Coordinates of C-alpha atoms in Angstrom, one line a residue:
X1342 CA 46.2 3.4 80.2
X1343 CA 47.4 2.3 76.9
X1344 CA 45.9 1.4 73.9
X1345 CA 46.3 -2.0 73.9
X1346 CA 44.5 -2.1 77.7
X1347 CA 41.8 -4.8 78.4
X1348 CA 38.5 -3.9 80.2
X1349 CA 39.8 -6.4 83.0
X1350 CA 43.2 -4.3 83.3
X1351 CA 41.5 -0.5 83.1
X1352 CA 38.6 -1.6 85.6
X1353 CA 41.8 -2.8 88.1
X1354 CA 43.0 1.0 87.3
X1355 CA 39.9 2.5 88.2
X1356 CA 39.3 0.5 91.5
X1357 CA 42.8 1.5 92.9
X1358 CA 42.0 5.4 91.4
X1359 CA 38.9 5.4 93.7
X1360 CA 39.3 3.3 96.1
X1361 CA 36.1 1.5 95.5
X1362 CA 35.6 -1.6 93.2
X1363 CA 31.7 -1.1 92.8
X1364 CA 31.8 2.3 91.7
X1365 CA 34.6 1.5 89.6
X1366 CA 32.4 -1.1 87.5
X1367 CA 29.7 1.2 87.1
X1368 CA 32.2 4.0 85.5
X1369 CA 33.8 0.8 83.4
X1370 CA 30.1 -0.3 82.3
X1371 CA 28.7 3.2 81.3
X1372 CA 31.8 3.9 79.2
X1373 CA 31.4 0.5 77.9
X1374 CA 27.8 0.7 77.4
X1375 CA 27.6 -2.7 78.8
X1376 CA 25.1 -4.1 81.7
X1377 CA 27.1 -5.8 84.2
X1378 CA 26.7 -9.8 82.9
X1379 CA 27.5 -8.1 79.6
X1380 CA 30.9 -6.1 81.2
X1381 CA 32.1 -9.6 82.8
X1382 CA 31.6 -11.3 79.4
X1383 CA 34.1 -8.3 77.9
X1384 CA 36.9 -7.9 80.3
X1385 CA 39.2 -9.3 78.3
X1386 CA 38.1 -7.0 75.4
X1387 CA 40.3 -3.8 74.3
X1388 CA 39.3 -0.6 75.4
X1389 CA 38.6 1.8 72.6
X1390 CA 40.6 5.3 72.5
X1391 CA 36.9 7.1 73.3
X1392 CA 35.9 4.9 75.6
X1393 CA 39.5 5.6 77.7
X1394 CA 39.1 8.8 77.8
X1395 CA 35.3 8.7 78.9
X1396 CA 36.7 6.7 81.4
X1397 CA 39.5 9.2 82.9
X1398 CA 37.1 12.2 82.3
X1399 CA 34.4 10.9 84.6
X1400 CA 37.5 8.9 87.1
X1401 CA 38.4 12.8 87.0
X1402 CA 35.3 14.3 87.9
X1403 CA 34.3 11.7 90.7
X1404 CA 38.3 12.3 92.0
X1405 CA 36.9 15.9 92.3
X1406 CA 34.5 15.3 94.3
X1407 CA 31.1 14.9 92.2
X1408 CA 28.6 12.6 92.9
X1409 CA 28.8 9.2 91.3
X1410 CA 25.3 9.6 89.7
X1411 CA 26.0 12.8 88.4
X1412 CA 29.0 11.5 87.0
X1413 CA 27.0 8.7 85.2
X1414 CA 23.9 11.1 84.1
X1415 CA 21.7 8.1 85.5
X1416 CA 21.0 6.3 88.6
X1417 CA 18.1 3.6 88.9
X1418 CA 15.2 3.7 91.2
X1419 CA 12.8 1.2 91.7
X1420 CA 12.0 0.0 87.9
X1421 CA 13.3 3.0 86.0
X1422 CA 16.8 4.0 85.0
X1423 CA 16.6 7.7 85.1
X1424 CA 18.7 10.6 83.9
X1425 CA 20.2 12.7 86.5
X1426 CA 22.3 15.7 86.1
X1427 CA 23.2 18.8 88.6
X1428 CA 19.5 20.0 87.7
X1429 CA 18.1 17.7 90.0
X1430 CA 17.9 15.7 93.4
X1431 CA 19.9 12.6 93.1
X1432 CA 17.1 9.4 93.6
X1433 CA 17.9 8.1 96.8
X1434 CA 16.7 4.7 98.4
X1435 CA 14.0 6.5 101.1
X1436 CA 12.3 8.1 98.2
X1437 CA 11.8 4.4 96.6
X1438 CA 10.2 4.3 100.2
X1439 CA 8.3 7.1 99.6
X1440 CA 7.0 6.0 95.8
X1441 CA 6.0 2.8 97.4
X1442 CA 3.5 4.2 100.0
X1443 CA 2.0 6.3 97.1
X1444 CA 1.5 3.2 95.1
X1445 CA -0.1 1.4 98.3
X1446 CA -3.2 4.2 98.5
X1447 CA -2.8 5.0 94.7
X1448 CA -3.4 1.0 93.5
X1449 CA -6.7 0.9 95.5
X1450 CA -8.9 3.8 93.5
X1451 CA -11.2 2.5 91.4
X1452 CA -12.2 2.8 88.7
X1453 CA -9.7 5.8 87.7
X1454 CA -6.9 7.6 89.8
X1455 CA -5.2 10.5 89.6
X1456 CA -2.0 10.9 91.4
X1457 CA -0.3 14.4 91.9
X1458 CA 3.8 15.0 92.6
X1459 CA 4.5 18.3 93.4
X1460 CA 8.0 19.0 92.9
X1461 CA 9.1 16.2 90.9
X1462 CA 12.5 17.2 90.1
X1463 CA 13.7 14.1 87.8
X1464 CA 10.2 12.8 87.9
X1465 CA 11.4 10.0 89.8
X1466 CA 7.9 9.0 92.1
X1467 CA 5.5 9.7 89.8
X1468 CA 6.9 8.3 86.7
X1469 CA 7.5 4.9 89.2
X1470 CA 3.5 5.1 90.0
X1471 CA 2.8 6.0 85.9
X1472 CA 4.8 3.0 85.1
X1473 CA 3.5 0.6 88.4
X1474 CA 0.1 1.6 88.4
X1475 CA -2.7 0.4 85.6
X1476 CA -2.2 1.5 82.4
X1477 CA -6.2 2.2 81.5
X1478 CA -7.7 5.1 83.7
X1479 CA -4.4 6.9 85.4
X1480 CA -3.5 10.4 84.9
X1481 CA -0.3 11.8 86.7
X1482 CA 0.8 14.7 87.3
X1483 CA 4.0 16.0 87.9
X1484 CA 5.1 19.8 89.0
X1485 CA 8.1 21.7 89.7
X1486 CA 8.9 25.2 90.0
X1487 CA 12.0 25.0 87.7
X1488 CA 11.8 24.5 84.2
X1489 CA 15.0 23.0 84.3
X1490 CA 14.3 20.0 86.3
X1491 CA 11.5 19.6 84.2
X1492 CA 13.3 19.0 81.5
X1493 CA 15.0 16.4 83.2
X1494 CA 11.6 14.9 84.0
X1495 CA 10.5 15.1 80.3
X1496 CA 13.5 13.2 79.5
X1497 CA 12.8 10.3 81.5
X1498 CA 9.3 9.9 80.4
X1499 CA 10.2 8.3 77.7
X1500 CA 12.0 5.5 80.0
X1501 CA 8.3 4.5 81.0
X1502 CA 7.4 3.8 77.6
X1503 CA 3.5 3.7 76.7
X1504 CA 2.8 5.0 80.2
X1505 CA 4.2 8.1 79.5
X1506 CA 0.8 9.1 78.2
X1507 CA -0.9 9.1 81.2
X1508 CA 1.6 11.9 82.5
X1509 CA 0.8 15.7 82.5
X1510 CA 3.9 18.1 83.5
X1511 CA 2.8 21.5 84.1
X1512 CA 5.4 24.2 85.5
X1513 CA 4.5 26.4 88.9
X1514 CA 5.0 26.6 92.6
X1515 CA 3.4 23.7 94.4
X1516 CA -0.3 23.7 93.9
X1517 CA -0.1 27.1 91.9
X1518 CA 0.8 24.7 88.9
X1519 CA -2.2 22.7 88.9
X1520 CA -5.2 23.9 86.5
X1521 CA -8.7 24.1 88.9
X1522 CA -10.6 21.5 87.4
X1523 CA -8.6 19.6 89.6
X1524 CA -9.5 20.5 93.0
X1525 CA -11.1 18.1 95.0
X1526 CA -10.8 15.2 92.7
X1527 CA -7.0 14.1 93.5
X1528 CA -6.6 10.5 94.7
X1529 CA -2.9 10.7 95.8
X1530 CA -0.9 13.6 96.3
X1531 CA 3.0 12.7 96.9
X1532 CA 6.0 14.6 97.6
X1533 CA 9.7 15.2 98.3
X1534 CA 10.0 18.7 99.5
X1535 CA 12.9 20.6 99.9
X1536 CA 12.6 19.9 104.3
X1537 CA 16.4 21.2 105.5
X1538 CA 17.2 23.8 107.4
X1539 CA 19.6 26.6 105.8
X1540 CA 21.3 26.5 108.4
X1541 CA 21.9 22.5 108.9
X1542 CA 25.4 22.5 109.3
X1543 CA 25.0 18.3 109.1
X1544 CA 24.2 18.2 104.8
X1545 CA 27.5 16.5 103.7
X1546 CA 29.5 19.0 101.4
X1547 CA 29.3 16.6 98.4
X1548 CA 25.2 17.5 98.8
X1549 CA 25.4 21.3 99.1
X1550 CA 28.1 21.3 96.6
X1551 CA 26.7 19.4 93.5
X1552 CA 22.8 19.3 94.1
X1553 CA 20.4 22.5 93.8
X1554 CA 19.5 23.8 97.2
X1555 CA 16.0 25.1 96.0
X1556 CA 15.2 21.1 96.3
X1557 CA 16.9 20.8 99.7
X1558 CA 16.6 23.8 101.9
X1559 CA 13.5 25.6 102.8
X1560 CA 13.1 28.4 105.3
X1561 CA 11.2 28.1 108.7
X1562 CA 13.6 25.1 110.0
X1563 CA 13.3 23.2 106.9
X1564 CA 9.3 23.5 107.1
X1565 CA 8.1 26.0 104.8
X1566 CA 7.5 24.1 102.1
X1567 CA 5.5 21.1 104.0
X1568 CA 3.4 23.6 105.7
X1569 CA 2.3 24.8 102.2
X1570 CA 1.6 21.4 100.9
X1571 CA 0.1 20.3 103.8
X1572 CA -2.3 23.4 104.0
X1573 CA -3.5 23.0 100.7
X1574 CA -4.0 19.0 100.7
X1575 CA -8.0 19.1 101.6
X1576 CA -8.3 21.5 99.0
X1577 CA -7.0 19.1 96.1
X1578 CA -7.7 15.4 97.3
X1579 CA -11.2 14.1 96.8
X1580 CA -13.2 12.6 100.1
X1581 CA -10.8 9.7 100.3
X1582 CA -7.8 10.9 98.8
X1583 CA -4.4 10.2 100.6
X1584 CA -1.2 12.6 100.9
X1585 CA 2.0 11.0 101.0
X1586 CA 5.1 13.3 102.0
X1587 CA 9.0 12.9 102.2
X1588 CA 10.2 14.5 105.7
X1589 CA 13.4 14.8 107.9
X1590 CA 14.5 12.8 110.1
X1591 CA 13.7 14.8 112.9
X1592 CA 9.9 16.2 112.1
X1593 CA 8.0 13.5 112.6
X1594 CA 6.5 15.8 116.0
X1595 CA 5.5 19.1 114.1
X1596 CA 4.6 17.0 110.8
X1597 CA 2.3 14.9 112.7
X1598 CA 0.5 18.0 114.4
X1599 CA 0.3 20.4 111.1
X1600 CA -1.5 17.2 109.5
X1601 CA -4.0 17.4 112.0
X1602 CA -4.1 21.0 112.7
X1603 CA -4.6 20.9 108.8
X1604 CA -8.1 19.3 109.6
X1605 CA -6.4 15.5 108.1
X1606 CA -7.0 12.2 109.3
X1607 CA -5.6 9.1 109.6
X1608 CA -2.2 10.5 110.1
X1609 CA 1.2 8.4 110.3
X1610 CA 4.7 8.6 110.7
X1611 CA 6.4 5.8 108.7
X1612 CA 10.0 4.8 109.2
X1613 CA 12.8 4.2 106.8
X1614 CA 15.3 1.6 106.6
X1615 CA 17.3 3.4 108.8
X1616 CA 14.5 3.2 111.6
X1617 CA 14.2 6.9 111.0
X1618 CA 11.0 8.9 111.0
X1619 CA 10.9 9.6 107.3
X1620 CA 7.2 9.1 105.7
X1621 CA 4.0 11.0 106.6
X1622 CA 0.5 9.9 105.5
X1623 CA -2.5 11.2 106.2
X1624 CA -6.3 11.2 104.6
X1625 CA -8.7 13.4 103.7

C-alpha cells in the first residue's frame, strides 16, 4: 500500500487479502469512518498513513482468524449499532429473532411494562426493546454475571439515546441479580443462555476460540442454565407475564417439557430462519 493509494485501489487489496469483497468494505469503511454511500462517494480519495495501517492491522487480525465483528468492535442488530469486543457474544441474526418475540408480548402491557434480560452480555435484546418499545412507562432490566460484559452493555446504552433511562443493569447470577420488589410483577422475561454442551464437538473453532465460553457452554448437555431460568420464571412474571428464551437447535423436546413441568402455559417452540427449533415462549 503506498502513500499515494486511493480508497478504490486499497479496498481491491483488501478483497484479494480476504477473499471476500463484503467484508473487505466493512474493514475499508470503519477505517474510513465512512457509511457505505459515504465510502462509494470517496474511493477515489487518498488513504491517510493512520488509516493504512488501521487497515493492515485489522486485514491482520481477521487473516488470523478473529471474527470480523470483533475486528470492527461493532456489529448492528436490529436498529442499534453496538460495540462488541471478545467480552461478549457476537449479535447474531436468531437473536434479532429472539428480541422480536419479546417485543411482540412486551408492546401489549398496558399501561407500563417491565421487561427483564438475564444475561445480556452486550445488551443487545433489551436495549432493542428499551429503544422499540414506548418511551413513557418502560423499565428494563438487564443482568449478567460478568462485570465485564457489562461494561460492554453500559457502553451501548448510550447508542439508544433518551431510552437509555429506562434501563437498570444490576450485576449477579440469573435471577440472583434482581432486587425483590420485583418478584411477581415482570411483564417479559428474555434470554440468550449459554445452551451448548461442553462437549459439542460441532462449535466452529473461530467460536470457541474468540468468544467467552461462560456465554456459550453450560453443564447438563447445554441445559443448566435454561433449567434455572425456567424454574424461577413463575416466581418473577406477573399473572400474565411472558418468558421468551434463546435455545439449541436440538432442545425444542426437553425445553418444551421443563416449561410445563415448570407449571407454564401456553408453551411454543418457534423456528428460525433456518427452519430450526430455536425460540421458546411460554406464559405465566
Amino acid at each position: 500500500m503506498s502513500d499515494a493509494s486511493s480508497w478504490r485501489e486499497v479496498l481491491a487489496d483488501v478483497t484479494a487479502a480476504l477473499g471476500d469483497e463484503r467484508e473487505a468494505r466493512f474493514v475499508c469503511e470503519h477505517a474510513a469512518g465512512l457509511d457505505a454511500t459515504e465510502f462509494n462517494e470517496a474511493l477515489g480519495d487518498a488513504v491517510t498513513q493512520r488509516m493504512g495501517l488501521h487497515v493492515q492491522n485489522m486485514v491482520g487480525r481477521r487473516l488470523g482468524g478473529e471474527p470480523l465483528q470483533y475486528v470492527l468492535g461493532r456489529w448492528a442488530f436490529r436498529h442499534l449499532d453496538l460495540l462488541v469486543d471478545r467480552r461478549v457474544l457476537i449479535p447474531r441474526p436468531e437473536t434479532e429473532l429472539v428480541a422480536e418475540a419479546a417485543l411482540e408480548f412486551a408492546s401489549v402491557a398496558r399501561p407500563t411494562r417491565v421487561v427483564v434480560d438475564l444475561g445480556t452480555g452486550s445488551g443487545a435484546i433489551g436495549l432493542s426493546l428499551a429503544q422499540e418499545l414506548p418511551l413513557t412507562g418502560t423499565t428494563v432490566w438487564l443482568t449478567d454475571a460478568s462485570p465485564d460484559a457489562l461494561d460492554v452493555a453500559r457502553a451501548n446504552v448510550a447508542g439508544i439515546g433518551r431510552a437509555g433511562a429506562n434501563v437498570r443493569i444490576v450485576e449477579g447470577d440469573w435471577y440472583a441479580a434482581l432486587p425483590e420488589s420485583l418478584r411477581g410483577t415482570v411483564d417479559v422475561i428474555v434470554a440468550n443462555p449459554p445452551y451448548i454442551a461442553q462437549d459439542d464437538t460441532a462449535v466452529e473453532p473461530s467460536v470457541v476460540g474468540y468468544e467467552p465460553h461462560t456465554a456459550l457452554f453450560a453443564d447438563d448437555n447445554g441445559l443448566a442454565a435454561l433449567r434455572t431460568i425456567i424454574g424461577g420464571a413463575r416466581h418473577w412474571l406477573n399473572e400474565n407475564g411472558t418468558i421468551v428464551l434463546e435455545i439449541g437447535h436440538r432442545q425444542g423436546i426437553v425445553i418444551r417439557d421443563m416449561l410445563d413441568a415448570a407449571g407454564l402455559r401456553d408453551v411454543s417452540i418457534r423456528r428460525d430462519l433456518a427452519g430450526h427449533d430455536r425460540i421458546a415462549v411460554a406464559r405465566a
